[in-house]
XYZ file of C-alpha atoms in Angstrom:
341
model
C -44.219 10.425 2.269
C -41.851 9.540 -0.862
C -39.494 12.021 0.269
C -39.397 11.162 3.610
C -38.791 7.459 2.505
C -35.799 8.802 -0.233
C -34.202 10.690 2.322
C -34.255 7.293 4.648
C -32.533 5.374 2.061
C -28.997 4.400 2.490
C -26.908 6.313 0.090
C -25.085 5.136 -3.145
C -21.633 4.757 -2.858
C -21.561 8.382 -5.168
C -24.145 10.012 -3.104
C -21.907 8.775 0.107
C -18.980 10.543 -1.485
C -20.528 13.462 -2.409
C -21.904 13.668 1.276
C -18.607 13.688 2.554
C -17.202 16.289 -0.052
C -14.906 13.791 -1.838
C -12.614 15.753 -4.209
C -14.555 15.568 -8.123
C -11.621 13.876 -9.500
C -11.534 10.780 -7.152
C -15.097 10.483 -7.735
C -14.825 10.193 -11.234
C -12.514 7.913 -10.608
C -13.825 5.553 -8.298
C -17.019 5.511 -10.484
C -15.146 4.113 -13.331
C -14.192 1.521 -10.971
C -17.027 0.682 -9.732
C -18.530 -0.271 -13.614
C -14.952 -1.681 -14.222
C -16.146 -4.038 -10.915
C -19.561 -4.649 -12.686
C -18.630 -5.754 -15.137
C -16.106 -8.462 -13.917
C -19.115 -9.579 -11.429
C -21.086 -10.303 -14.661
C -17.599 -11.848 -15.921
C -17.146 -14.243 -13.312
C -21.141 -15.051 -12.781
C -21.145 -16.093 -16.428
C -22.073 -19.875 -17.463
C -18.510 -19.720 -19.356
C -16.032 -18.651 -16.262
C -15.571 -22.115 -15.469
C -13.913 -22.902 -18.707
C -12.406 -19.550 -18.782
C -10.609 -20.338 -15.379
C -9.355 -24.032 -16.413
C -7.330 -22.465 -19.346
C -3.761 -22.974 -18.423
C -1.903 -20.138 -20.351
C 1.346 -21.604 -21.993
C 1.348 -25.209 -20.343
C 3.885 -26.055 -18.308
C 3.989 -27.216 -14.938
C 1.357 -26.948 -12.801
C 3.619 -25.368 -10.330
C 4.331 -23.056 -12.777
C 0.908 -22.810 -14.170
C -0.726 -22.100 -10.363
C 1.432 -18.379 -10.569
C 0.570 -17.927 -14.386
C -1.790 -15.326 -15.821
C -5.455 -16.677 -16.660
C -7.605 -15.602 -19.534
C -10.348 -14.427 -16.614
C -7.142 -12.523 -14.855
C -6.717 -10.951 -17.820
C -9.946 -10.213 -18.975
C -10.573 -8.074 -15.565
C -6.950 -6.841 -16.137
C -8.266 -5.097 -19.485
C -11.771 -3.953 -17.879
C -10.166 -1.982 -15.170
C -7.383 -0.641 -17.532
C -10.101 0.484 -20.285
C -12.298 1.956 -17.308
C -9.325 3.942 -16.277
C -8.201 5.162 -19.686
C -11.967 6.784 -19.746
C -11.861 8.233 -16.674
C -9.270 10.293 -17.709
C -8.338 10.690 -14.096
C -5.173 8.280 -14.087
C -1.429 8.623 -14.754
C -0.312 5.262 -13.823
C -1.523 1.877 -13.584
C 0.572 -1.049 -11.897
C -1.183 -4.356 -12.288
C -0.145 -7.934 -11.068
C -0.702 -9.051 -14.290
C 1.612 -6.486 -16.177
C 5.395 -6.929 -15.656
C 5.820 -2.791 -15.416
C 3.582 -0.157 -14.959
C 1.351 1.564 -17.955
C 1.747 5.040 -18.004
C -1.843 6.090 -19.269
C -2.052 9.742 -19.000
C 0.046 13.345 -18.618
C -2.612 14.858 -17.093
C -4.256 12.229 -14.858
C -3.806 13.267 -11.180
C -3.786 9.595 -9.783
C -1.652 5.956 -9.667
C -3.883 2.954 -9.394
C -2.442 -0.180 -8.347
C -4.945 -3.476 -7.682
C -5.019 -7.221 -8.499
C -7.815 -7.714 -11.101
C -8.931 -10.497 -9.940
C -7.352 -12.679 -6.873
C -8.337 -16.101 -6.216
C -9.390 -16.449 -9.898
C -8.466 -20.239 -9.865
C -11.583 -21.111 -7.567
C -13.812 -20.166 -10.003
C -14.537 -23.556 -11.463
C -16.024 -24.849 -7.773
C -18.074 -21.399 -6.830
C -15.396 -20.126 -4.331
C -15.247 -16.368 -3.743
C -12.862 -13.870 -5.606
C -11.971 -10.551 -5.193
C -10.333 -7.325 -6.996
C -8.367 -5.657 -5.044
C -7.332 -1.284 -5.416
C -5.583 1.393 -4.136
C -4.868 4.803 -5.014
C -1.881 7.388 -4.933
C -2.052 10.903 -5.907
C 0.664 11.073 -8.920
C 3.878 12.381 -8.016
C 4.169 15.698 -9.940
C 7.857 16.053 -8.511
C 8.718 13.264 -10.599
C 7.243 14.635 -13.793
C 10.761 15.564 -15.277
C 12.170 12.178 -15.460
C 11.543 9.112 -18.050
C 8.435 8.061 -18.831
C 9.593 4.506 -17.377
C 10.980 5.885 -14.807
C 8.245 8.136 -13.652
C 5.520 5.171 -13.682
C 7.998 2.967 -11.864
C 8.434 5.560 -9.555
C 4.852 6.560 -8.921
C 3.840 3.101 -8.454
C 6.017 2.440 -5.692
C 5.063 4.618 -3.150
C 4.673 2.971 0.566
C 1.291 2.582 1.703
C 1.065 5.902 4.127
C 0.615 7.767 0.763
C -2.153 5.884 -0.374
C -5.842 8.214 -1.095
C -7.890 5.612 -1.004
C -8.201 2.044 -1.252
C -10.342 -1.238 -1.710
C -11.597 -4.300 -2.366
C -14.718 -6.048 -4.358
C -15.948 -9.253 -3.355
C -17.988 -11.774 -5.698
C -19.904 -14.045 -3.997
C -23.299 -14.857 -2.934
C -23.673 -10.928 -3.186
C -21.150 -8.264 -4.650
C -19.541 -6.374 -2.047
C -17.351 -2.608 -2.999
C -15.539 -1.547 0.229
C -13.285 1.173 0.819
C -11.902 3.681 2.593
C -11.170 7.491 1.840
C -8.771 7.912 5.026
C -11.400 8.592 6.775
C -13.414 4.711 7.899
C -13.788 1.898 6.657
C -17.389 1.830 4.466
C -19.100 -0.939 2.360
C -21.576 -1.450 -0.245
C -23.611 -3.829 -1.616
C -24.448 -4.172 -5.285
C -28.280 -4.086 -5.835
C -28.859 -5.594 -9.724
C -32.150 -4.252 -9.878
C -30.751 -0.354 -10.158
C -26.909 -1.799 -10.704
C -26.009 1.105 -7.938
C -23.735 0.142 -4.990
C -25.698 0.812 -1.840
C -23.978 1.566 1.554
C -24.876 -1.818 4.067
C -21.758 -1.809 6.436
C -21.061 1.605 7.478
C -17.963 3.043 9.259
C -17.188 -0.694 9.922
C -15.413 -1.192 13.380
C -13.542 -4.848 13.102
C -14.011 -6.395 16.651
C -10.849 -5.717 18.989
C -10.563 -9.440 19.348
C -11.890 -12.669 17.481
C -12.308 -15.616 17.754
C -11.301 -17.235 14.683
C -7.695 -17.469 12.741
C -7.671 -17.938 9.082
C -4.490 -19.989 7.544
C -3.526 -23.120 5.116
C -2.961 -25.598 8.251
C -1.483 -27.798 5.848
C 2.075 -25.845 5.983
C 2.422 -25.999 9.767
C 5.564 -28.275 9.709
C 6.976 -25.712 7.536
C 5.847 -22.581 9.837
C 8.441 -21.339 12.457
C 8.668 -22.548 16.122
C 6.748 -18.939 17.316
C 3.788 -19.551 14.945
C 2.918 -22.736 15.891
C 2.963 -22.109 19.068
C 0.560 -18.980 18.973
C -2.036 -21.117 16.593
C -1.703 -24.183 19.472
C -2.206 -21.740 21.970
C -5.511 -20.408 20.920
C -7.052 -23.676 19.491
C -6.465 -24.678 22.902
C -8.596 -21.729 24.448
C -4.641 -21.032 26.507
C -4.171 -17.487 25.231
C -5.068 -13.811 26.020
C -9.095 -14.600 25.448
C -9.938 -17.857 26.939
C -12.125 -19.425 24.324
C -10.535 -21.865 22.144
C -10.682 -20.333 18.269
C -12.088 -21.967 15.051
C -10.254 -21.991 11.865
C -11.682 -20.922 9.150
C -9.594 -20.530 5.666
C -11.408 -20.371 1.824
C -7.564 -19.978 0.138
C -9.496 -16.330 -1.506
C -7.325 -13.499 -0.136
C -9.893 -11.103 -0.039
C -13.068 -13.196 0.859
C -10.841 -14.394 3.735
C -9.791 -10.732 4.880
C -13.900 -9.707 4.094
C -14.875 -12.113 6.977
C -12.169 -11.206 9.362
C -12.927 -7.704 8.833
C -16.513 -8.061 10.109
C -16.216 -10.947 12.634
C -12.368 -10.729 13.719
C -9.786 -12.486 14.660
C -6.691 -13.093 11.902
C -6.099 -13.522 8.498
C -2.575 -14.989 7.189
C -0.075 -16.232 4.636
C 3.156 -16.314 7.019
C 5.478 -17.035 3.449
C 6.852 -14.555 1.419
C 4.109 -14.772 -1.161
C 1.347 -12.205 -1.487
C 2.359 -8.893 -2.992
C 3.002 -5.865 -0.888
C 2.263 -2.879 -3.422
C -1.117 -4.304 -4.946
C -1.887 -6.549 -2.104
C -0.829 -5.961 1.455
C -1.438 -2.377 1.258
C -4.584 -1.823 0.532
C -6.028 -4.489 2.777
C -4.030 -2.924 5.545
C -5.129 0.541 4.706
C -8.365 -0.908 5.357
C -7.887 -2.445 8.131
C -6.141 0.124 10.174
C -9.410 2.713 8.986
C -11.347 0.175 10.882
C -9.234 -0.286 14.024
C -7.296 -3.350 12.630
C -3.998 -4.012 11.810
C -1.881 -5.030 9.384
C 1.699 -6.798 9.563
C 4.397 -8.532 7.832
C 4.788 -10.194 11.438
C 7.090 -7.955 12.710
C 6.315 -4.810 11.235
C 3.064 -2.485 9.972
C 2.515 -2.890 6.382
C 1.873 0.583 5.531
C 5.754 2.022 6.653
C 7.097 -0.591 4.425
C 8.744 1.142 0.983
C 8.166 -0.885 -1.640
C 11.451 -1.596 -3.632
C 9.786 -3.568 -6.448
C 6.324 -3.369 -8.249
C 5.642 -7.326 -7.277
C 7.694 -7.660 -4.442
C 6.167 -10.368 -2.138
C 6.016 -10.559 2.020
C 4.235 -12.634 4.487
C 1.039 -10.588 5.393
C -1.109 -10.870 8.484
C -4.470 -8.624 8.894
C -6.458 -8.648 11.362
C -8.086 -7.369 15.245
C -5.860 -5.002 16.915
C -5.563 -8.072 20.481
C -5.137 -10.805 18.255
C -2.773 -9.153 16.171
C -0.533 -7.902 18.621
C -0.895 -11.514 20.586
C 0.289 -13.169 17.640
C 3.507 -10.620 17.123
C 4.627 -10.734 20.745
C 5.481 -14.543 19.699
C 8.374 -13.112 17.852
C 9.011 -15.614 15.019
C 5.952 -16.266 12.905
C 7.096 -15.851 9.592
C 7.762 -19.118 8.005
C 11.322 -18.939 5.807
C 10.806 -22.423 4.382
C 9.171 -22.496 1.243
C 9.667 -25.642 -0.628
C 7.277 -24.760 -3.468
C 3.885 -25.979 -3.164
C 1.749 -27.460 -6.313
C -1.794 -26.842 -4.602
């Protein structure tokens, strides 16, 4: 009877990749992860995040303070970096909070790139964050050139090379979901054995929605062809006939999490989120679960990056509602007058 009930049990997030013959060095290397990503839960559950979160590194504005590097971004930043040294399994790792890329390793067979920890200035009221991952195989064809060079390099490779890639959410539970190329899979973390256990598998996200996800409070600045998609289908007057709801927590990845299991579309029309540790992997996982991902004109993943924090407009979402909102033509907003909140 206890084997019958092990063998009913949903698998670890190891046991899943060992089920489907995941090569040993990505496993090693997404385990590190994973304990890099338990360890920032425990970070950001802690009774001192809030104050952690509030620090304002260098003064300044708060313009310029809203972009800046927090103590909590950086504490993930060196969790995931020290969990990658050990692994022993990683050439290159391109973080948003590191101007260039850190070559770690000769020998290490892959290029991480992720955003330690996005939305970390919602902290202080209980909102959602994320970390968000990818990964590349390393580029041995590039081996002969500078070390600067070669990381640079590596970590700019367009999003159709990408292995694997993924997000963590911390919220009311912690969430690890990802994709091998092969579906879109997620896990949840259970405390009591501190394992990832597989809750959402081979998500599908719904070919249409019924909700859009977006700061309303820029629409004056949006062009002519998005508002008129987003009054379309408020209005219940566009390809599905039921008037949408908005729904938008300002966390990239808690945002995309809930679009990704109810649908509909998630959006920042400005040239502000980051394509290489951002956009890509979200649209990676998207597309593994019949989504889509766009910089309003144009899928994510055939995009080559030309810089390590080069920014785009990003929408991700159902395949209808995605290709609804493109056929309006001009939905990515070019004003950007530099907004304090």
């Amino acid at each position: 009877m206890a084997t019958a009930a092990a063998a009913a049990s949903p698998p670890t997030l190891l046991e899943h990749m060992g089920q489907v013959g995941t090569a040993a060095d990505l496993t090693v290397l997404v385990a590190h992860i994973q304990s890099a990503c338990k360890r920032i839960a425990a970070l950001v559950a802690s009774p001192g995040n809030a104050e952690l979160s509030r620090s304002k590194a260098g003064g300044g504005t708060v313009a310029a303070w809203r972009d800046a590097p927090k103590p909590l971004d950086e504490l993930s930043n060196d969790i995931i970096l020290s969990s990658l040294q050990s692994s022993g399994k990683v050439a290159v790792l391109a973080s948003e909070e590191n101007d260039l890329p850190i070559w770690i390793s000769n020998d290490g067979p892959y290029v991480v790139v992720t955003d330690p920890l996005d939305g970390s200035r919602n902290i202080e009221v209980s909102i959602p964050t994320g970390t968000i991952f990818g990964i590349y195989n390393r580029l041995v064809e590039l081996d002969h050139l500078p070390l600067e060079e070669r990381a640079q390099l590596n970590s700019l490779q367009s999003g159709t090379r990408l292995v694997a890639a993924g997000y963590v959410l911390y919220s009311s539970s912690t969430i690890l979901c990802i994709s091998f190329g092969a579906g879109t899979h997620a896990f949840t973390l259970d405390w009591s054995t501190g394992e990832f256990i597989l809750t959402h598998p081979s998500i599908q996200i719904p070919p249409r929605g019924q909700i859009y996800s977006v700061n309303d409070a820029r629409y004056f600045d949006w062009a002519e062809g998005l508002r008129k998609y987003i009054d379309t289908i408020r209005q219940g007057k566009g390809q599905h006939p039921k008037k949408y709801s908005a729904r938008y927590v300002c966390s990239l990845v808690a945002d995309f999490h809930r679009t990704l299991i109810y649908g509909g579309v998630a959006m920042n029309p400005r040239d502000h989120l980051r394509l290489v540790y951002e956009a890509n992997p979200l649209s990676f996982l998207a597309e593994q679960a019949g989504g889509r991902g766009s910089d309003g004109k144009n899928r994510i993943l055939t995009i080559q990056p030309v810089k390590l924090h080069q920014r785009l407009p990003l929408f991700l979402g159902s395949m209808d509602d995605m290709l609804e909102l493109e056929s309006y033509g001009d939905v990515q907003q070019k004003v950007n007058p530099g907004y304090e909140v």
